[in-house]
Coordinates of C-alpha atoms and ligand atoms in Angstrom, one line a residue:
X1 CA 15.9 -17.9 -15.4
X2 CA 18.5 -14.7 -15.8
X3 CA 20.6 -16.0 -13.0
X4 CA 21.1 -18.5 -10.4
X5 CA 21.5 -16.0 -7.4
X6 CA 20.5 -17.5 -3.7
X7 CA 18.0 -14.7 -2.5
X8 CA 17.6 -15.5 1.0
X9 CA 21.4 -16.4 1.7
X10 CA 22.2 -12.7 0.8
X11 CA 20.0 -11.5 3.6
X12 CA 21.2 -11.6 7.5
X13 CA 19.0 -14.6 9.3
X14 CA 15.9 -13.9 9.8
X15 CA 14.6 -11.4 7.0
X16 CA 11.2 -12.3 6.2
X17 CA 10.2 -12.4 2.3
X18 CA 6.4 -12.0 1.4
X19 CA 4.1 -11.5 -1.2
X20 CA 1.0 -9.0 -0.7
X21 CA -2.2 -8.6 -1.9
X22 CA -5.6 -6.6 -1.0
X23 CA -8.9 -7.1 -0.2
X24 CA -10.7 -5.5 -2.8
X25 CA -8.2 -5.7 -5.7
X26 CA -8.4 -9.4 -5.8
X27 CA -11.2 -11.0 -3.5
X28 CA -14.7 -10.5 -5.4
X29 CA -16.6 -7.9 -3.7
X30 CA -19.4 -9.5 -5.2
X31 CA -19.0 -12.5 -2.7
X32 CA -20.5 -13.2 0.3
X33 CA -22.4 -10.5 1.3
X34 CA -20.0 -7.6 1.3
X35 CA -21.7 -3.6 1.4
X36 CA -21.0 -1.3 -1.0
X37 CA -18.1 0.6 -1.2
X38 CA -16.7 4.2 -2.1
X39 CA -14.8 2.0 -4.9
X40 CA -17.9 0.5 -6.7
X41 CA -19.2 4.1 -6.6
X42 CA -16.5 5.9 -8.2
X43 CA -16.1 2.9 -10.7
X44 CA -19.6 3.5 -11.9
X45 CA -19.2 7.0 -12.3
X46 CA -17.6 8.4 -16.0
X47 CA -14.3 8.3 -16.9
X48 CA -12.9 7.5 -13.5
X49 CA -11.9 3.9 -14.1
X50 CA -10.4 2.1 -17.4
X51 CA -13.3 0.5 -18.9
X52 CA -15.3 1.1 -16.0
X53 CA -13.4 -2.1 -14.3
X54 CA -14.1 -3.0 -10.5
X55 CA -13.4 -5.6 -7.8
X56 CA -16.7 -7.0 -8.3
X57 CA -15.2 -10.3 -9.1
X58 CA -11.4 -9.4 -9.3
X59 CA -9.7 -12.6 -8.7
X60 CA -12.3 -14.5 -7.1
X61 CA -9.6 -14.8 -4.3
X62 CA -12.7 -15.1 -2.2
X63 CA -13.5 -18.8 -3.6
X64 CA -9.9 -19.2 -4.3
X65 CA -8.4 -18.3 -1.9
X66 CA -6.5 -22.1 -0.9
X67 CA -5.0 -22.3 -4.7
X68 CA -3.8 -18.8 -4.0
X69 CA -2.5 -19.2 -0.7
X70 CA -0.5 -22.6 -2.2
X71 CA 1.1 -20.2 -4.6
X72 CA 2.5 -18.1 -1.6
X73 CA 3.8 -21.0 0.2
X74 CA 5.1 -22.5 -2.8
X75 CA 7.3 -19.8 -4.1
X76 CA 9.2 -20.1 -0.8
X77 CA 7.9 -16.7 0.8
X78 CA 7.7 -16.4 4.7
X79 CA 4.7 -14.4 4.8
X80 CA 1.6 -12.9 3.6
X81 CA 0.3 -9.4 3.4
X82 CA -3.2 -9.1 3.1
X83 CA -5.8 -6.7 3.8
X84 CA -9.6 -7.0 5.5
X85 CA -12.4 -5.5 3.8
X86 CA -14.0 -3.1 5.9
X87 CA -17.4 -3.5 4.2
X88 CA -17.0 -6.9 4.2
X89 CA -17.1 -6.9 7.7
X90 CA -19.2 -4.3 8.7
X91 CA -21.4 -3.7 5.2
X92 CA -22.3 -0.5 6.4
X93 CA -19.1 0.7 8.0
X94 CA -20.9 0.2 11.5
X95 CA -23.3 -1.7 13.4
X96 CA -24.2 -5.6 12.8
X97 CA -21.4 -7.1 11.6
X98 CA -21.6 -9.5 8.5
X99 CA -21.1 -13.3 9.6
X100 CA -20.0 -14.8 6.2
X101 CA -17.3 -11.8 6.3
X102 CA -15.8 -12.4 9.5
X103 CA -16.1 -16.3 8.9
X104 CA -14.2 -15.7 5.4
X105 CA -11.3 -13.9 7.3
X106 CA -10.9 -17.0 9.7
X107 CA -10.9 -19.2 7.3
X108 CA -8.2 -17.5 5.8
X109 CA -5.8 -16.6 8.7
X110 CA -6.1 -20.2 9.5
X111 CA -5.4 -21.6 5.7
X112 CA -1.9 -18.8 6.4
X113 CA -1.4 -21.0 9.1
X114 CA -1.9 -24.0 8.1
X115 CA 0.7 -23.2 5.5
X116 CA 3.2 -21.8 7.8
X117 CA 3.1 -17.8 6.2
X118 CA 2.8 -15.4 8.7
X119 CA -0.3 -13.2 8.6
X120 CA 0.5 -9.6 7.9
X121 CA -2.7 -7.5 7.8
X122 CA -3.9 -4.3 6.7
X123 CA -6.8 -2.7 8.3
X124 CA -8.0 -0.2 5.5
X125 CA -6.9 -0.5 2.2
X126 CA -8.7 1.9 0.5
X127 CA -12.3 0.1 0.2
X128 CA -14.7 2.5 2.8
X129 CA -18.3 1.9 3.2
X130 CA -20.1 3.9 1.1
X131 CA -22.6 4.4 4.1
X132 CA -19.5 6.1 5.9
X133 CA -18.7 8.2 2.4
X134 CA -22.0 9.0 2.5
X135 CA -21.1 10.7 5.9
X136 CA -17.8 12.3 4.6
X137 CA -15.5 9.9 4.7
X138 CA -11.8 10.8 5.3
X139 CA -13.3 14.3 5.8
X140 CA -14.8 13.5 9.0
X141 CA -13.4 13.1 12.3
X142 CA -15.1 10.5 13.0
X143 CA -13.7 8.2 10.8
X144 CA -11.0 7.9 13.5
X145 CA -13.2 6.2 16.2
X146 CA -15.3 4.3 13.1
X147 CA -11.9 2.3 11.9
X148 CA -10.8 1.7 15.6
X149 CA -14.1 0.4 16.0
X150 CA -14.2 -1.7 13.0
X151 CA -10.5 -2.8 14.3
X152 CA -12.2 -4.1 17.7
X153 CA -14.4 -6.0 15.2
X154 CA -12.2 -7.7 13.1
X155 CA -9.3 -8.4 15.5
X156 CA -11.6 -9.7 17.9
X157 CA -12.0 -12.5 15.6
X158 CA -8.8 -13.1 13.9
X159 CA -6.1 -10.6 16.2
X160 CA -4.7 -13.9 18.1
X161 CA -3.3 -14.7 15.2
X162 CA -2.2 -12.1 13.5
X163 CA 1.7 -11.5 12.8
X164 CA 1.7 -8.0 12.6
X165 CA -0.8 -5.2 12.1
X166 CA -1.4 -2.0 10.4
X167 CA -4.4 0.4 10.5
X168 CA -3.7 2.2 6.8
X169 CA -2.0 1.3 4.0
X170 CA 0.0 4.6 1.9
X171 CA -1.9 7.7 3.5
X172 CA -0.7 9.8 0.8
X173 CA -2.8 7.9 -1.5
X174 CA -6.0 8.2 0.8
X175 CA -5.4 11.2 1.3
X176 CA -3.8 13.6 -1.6
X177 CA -4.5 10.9 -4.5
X178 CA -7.9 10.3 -3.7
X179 CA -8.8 14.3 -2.6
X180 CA -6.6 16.6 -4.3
X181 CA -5.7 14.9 -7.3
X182 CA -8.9 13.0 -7.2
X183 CA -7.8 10.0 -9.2
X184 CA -8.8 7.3 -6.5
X185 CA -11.9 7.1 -4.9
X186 CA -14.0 9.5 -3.8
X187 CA -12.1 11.2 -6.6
X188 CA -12.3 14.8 -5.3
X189 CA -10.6 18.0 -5.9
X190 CA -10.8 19.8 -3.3
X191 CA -8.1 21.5 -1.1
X192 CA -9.9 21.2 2.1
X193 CA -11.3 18.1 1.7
X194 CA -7.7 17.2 1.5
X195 CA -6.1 18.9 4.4
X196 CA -8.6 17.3 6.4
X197 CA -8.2 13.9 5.0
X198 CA -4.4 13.9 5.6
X199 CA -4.9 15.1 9.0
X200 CA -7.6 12.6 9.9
X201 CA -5.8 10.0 7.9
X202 CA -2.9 10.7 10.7
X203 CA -5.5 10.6 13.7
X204 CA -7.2 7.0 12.7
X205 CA -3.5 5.6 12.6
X206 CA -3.2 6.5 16.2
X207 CA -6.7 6.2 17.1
X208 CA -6.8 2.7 15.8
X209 CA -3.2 1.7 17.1
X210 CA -4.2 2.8 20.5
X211 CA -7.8 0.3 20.2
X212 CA -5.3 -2.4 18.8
X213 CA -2.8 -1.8 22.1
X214 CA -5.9 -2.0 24.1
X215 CA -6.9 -5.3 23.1
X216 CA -3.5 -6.2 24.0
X217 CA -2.0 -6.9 20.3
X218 CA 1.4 -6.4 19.8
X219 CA 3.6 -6.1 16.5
X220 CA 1.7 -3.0 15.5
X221 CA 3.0 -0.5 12.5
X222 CA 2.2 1.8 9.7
X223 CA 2.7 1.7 6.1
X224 CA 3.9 4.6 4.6
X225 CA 4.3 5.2 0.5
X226 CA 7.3 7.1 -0.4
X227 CA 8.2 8.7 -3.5
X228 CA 11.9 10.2 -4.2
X229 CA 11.5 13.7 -5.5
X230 CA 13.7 14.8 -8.2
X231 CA 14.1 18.7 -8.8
X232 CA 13.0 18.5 -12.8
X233 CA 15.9 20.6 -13.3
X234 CA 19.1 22.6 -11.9
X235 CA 17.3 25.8 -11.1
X236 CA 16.5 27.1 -6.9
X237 CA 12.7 27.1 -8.1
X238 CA 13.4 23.6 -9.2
X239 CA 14.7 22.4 -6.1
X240 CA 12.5 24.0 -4.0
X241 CA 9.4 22.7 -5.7
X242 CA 10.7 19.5 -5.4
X243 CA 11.0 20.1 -1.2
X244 CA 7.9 20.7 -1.2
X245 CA 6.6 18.0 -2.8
X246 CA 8.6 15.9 -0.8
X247 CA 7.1 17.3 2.0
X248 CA 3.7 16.7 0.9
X249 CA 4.2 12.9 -0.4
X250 CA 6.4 11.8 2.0
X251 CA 7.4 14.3 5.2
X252 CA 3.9 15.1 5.9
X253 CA 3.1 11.3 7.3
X254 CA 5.9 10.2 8.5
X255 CA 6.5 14.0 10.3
X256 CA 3.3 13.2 12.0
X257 CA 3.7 9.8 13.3
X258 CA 7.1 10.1 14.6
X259 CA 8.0 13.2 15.1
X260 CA 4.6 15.0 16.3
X261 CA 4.8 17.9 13.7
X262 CA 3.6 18.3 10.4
X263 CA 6.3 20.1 7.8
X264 CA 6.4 24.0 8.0
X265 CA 5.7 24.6 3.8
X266 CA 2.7 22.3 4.5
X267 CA 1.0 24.1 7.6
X268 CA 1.3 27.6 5.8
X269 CA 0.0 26.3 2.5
X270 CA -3.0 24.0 3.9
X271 CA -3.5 25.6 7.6
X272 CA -6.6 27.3 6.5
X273 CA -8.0 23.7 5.5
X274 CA -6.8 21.8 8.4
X275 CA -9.4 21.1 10.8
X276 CA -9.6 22.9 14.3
X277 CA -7.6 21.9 16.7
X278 CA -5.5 19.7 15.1
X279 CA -2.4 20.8 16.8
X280 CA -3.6 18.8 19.9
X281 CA -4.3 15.3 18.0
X282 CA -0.4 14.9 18.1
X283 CA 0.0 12.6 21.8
X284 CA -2.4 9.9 19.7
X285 CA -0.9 10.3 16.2
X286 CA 2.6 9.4 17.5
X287 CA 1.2 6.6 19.7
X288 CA 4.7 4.2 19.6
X289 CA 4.9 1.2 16.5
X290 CA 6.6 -1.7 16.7
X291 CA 7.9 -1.4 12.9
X292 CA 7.3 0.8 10.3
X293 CA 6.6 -0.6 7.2
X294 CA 7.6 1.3 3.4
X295 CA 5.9 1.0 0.1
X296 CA 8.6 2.6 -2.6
X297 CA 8.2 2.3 -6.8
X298 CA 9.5 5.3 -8.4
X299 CA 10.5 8.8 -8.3
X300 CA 9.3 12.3 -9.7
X301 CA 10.8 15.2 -11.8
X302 CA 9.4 18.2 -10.2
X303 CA 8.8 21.3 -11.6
X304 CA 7.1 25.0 -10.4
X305 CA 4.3 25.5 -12.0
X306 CA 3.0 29.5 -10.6
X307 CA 0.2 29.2 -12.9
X308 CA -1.3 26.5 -10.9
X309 CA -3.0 26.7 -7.6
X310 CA -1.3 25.8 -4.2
X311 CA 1.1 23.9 -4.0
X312 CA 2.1 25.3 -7.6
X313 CA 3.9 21.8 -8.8
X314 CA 3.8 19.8 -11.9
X315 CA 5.3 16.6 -12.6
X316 CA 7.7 16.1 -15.9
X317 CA 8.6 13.0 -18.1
X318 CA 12.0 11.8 -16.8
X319 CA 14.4 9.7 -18.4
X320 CA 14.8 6.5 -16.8
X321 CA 13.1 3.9 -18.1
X322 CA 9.9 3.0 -17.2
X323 CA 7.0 0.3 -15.9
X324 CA 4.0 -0.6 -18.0
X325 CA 2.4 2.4 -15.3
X326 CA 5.1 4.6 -16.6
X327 CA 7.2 4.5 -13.0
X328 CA 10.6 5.2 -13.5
X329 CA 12.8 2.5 -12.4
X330 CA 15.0 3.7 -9.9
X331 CA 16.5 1.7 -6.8
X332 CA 18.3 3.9 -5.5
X333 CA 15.6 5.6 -4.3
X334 CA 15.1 3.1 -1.8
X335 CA 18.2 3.1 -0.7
X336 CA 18.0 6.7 0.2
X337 CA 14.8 6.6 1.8
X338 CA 15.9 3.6 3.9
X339 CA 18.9 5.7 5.0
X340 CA 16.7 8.9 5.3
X341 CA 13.3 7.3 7.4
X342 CA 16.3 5.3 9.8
X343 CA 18.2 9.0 10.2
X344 CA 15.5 11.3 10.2
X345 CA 12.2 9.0 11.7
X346 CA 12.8 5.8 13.0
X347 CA 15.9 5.3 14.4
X348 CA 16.3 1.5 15.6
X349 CA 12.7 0.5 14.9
X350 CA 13.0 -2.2 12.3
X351 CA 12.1 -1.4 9.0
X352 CA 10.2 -3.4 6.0
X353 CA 9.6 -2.5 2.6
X354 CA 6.0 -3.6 2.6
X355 CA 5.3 -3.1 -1.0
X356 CA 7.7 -2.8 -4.1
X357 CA 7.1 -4.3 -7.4
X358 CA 6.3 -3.7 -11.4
X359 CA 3.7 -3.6 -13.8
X360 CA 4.5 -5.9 -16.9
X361 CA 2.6 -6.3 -20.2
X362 CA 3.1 -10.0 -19.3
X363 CA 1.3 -12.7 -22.0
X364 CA 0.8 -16.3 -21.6
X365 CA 2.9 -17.8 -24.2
X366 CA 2.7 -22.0 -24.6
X367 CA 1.9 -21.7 -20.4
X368 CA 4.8 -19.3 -19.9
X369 CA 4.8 -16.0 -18.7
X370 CA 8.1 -14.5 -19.7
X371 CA 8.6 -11.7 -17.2
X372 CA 12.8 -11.5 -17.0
X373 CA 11.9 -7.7 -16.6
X374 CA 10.3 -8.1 -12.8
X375 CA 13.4 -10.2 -12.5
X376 CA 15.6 -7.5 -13.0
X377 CA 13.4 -5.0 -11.0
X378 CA 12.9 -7.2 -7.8
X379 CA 16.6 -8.0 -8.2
X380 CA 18.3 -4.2 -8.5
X381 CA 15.4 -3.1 -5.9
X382 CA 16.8 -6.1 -3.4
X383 CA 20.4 -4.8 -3.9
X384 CA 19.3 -1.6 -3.1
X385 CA 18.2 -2.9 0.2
X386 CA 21.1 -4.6 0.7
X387 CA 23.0 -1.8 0.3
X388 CA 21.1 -0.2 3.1
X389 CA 21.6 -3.0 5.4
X390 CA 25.3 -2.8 4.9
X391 CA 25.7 1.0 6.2
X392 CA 23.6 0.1 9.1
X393 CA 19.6 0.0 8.3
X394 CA 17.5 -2.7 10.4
X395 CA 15.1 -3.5 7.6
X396 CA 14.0 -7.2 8.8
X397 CA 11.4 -8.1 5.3
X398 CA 10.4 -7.4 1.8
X399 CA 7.1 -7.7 0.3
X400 CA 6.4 -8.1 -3.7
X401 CA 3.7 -6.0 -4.9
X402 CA 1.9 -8.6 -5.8
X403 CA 1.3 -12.1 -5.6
X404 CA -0.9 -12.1 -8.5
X405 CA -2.3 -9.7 -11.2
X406 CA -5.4 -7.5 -9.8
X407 CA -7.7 -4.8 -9.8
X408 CA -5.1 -2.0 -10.3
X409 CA -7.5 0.6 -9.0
X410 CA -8.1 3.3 -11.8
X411 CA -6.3 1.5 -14.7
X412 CA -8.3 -1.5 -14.1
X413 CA -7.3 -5.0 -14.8
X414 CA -4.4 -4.3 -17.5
X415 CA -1.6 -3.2 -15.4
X416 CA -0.6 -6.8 -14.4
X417 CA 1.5 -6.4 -10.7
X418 CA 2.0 -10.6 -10.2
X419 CA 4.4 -12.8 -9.8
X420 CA 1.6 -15.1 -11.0
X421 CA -0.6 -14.4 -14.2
X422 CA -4.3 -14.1 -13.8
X423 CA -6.1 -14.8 -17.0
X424 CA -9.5 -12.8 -15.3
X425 CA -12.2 -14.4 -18.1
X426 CA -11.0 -18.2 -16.6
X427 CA -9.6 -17.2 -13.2
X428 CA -6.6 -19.7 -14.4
X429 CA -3.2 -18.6 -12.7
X430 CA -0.1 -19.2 -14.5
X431 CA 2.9 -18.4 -12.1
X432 CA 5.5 -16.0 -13.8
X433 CA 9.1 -17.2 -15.0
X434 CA 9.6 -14.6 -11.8
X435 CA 7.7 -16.3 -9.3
X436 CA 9.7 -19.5 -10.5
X437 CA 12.8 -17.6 -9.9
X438 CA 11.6 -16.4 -6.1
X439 CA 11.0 -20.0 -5.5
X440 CA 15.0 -21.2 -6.9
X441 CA 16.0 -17.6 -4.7
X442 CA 14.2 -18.3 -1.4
X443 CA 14.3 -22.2 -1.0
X444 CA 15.9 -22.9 2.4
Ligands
IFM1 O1 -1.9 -1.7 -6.4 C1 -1.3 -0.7 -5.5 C2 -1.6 -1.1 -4.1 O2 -3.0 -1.2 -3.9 C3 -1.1 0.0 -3.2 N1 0.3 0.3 -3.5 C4 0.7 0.5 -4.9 C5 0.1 -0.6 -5.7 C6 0.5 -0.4 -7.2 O3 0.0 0.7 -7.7

């Protein structure tokens, strides 16, 4: 263990420490009666997944669930993040809802419970239909009214006892990732399949926060993904590439939910894509929250690249060092977007970082798991957000991305995320030397 530092007494009373998860990373999509998603398509398809990996079992959290949920409790966290499979639920998207599915989610809110973690849960995190793909997905309006729907669904079963709730987790990664870049699911590149993703992306928030108000639930949020954006170098073209793609990543979401307006640069390079009318979707979009909730890793280096189409940007190697994904490590990032998103967003609304963590090419040595460099990471990442609390922040939790080791989306199963070791071939967990040193950090 690196050091015998008290986590929890260096936080003001009351911050909440969690671990989160999601549905299809580690459940076992292949369990109890779950529809097909736009994930098991693009995992069949060539190329667009390591090995062509997918959640079909994952972490068999689905049978495991109790032994996992022990894990949370036992390393001392507060809560639990998790996420509810849409097509779990609802196998295709709408209609008759799936019995085993909503029965596995009340099983599990009450095993949180029973444990004394409070449920945190994500509405959509990332596994849609394929029936509602198969209608457009993201790139259809109606995908706002289709998750509130599916909301009504699912909350009606477990909302009473819920903690706090979010329709989306990172809409940049819906959105731009999974449309323009087209390295998630549906794995498009398409400029105006993207526009309108991040715009409808925007709507469903507010659509679905307005059905969750409606029902009368309370402690309501969003989850926004932020990256800091580093000008690759000291040149004007530099640093005004790098605006822009901080206006795309990060400005664009956040600009929409609390301020009502979408950044200038990004109207006048996507307005020709954004779907009509969109100006007038602004009243639900910014529909109030009761926290806002921040998923930070790393930064960019970005460059102008005029040979490329819109937005003209490319990313370059920095110099930091880096995550088994490559991330550079750098806290202070968090810091500053604490301090920016409090300034420039938020205001008093309390903040939590609702995902932050590494990827480690951790091995099981003699039934250890090594990992001093999470350690390190969770450790600088915390003082970063310590720092922010000192000049004035109200962030109230953190959240390690992730309990466990799971499906890491297009890199598969070898980018290993947990505090606790998955050995996927046995299902065995191992918990890290980290999650040993959470447990000496957080014990009352
Ligand atoms: O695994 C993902 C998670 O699904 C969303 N946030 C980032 C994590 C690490 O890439």
């Amino acid at each position: 263990m690196s050091h015998p530092t008290h986590l929890r007494s260096q936080f003001p009373n009351g911050f909440r420490f969690g671990a989160a998860t999601s549905s299809y990373q580690i459940e076992g999509h292949q369990f109890g009666g779950a529809g097909r998603t736009h994930w098991d398509d693009f995992a069949a398809g060539p190329g667009n997944v390591v090995r062509a990996e997918h959640g079909g079992q994952a972490c068999d959290h689905y049978n495991r669930y109790e032994e996992d949920l022990d894990l949370v409790k036992d390393a001392g966290f507060d809560a639990y993040r998790f996420s509810v499979s849409w097509a779990r639920v609802l196998p295709e998207g709408r209609g008759t809802p799936n019995p085993e599915g909503l029965d596995f989610y009340d099983r599990l809110t009450d095993a949180m419970l029973e444990r004394g973690l409070d449920p945190w849960v994500t509405l959509y995190h990332w596994e849609l239909p394929s029936a509602l793909a198969d209608l457009g997905g993201w790139r259809n309006r109606d995908i706002a009214m289709w998750l509130a729907d599916f909301a009504e669904v699912i909350m009606g079963r477990i909302g009473d006892r819920m903690h706090a709730i979010a329709p989306i987790n990172e809409p940049w990664c819906v959105a731009w990732l999974s449309h323009y870049l087209g390295l998630h699911a549906p794995g498009l590149r398409d400029i105006r399949a993207t526009a309108r993703a991040m715009h409808h992306v925007c709507l469903a928030h507010g659509t679905t926060t307005q059905a969750l108000r409606a029902m009368g639930l309370s402690n309501l949020g969003g989850v926004f993904n932020l990256e800091w954006s580093h000008p690759a170098d000291d040149t004007d073209d530099a640093r005004e590439a790098a605006a822009l793609y901080d206006d795309i990543y990060n400005n664009f979401f956040l600009g929409g939910v609390f301020k009502g307006a979408y950044p200038e640069r990004i109207v006048q390079g996507l307005g020709a894509h954004l779907p009509g009318g969109w100006e007038n979707d602004f009243d639900t979009i910014t529909t109030p929250l009761d926290w806002c909730g921040l998923n930070y890793y790393t930064c960019s280096r970005i460059a102008p690249a005029p040979e490329t189409p819109w937005p003209h940007l490319r990313a370059e190697e920095g110099p930091l060092p880096k995550t088994q994904m490559g991330w550079e490590i750098y806290p202070d990032g968090l810091k500053q977007f604490l301090l920016r998103t409090a300034q420039e967003f938020t205001g008093d609304l309390p903040l939590f970082i609702t995902e932050n963590g590494m990827a480690n090419a951790d091995v099981v040595t003699n039934g250890t798991v090594d990992d001093q460099a999470r350690i390190s990471f969770v450790q600088a990442y915390l003082n970063a957000v310590q720092d922010a609390i000192a000049e004035g922040v109200p962030v109230n939790g953190y959240f390690l991305w992730s309990l466990m080791d799971n499906f890491e989306w297009a890199v598969g199963y070898e980018k290993r995320f947990g505090a606790v070791h998955v050995d996927f071939e046995t299902q065995k967990r191992t918990p890290k030397a980290s999650w040993h040193w959470l447990k000496s950090g957080l014990s009352e």
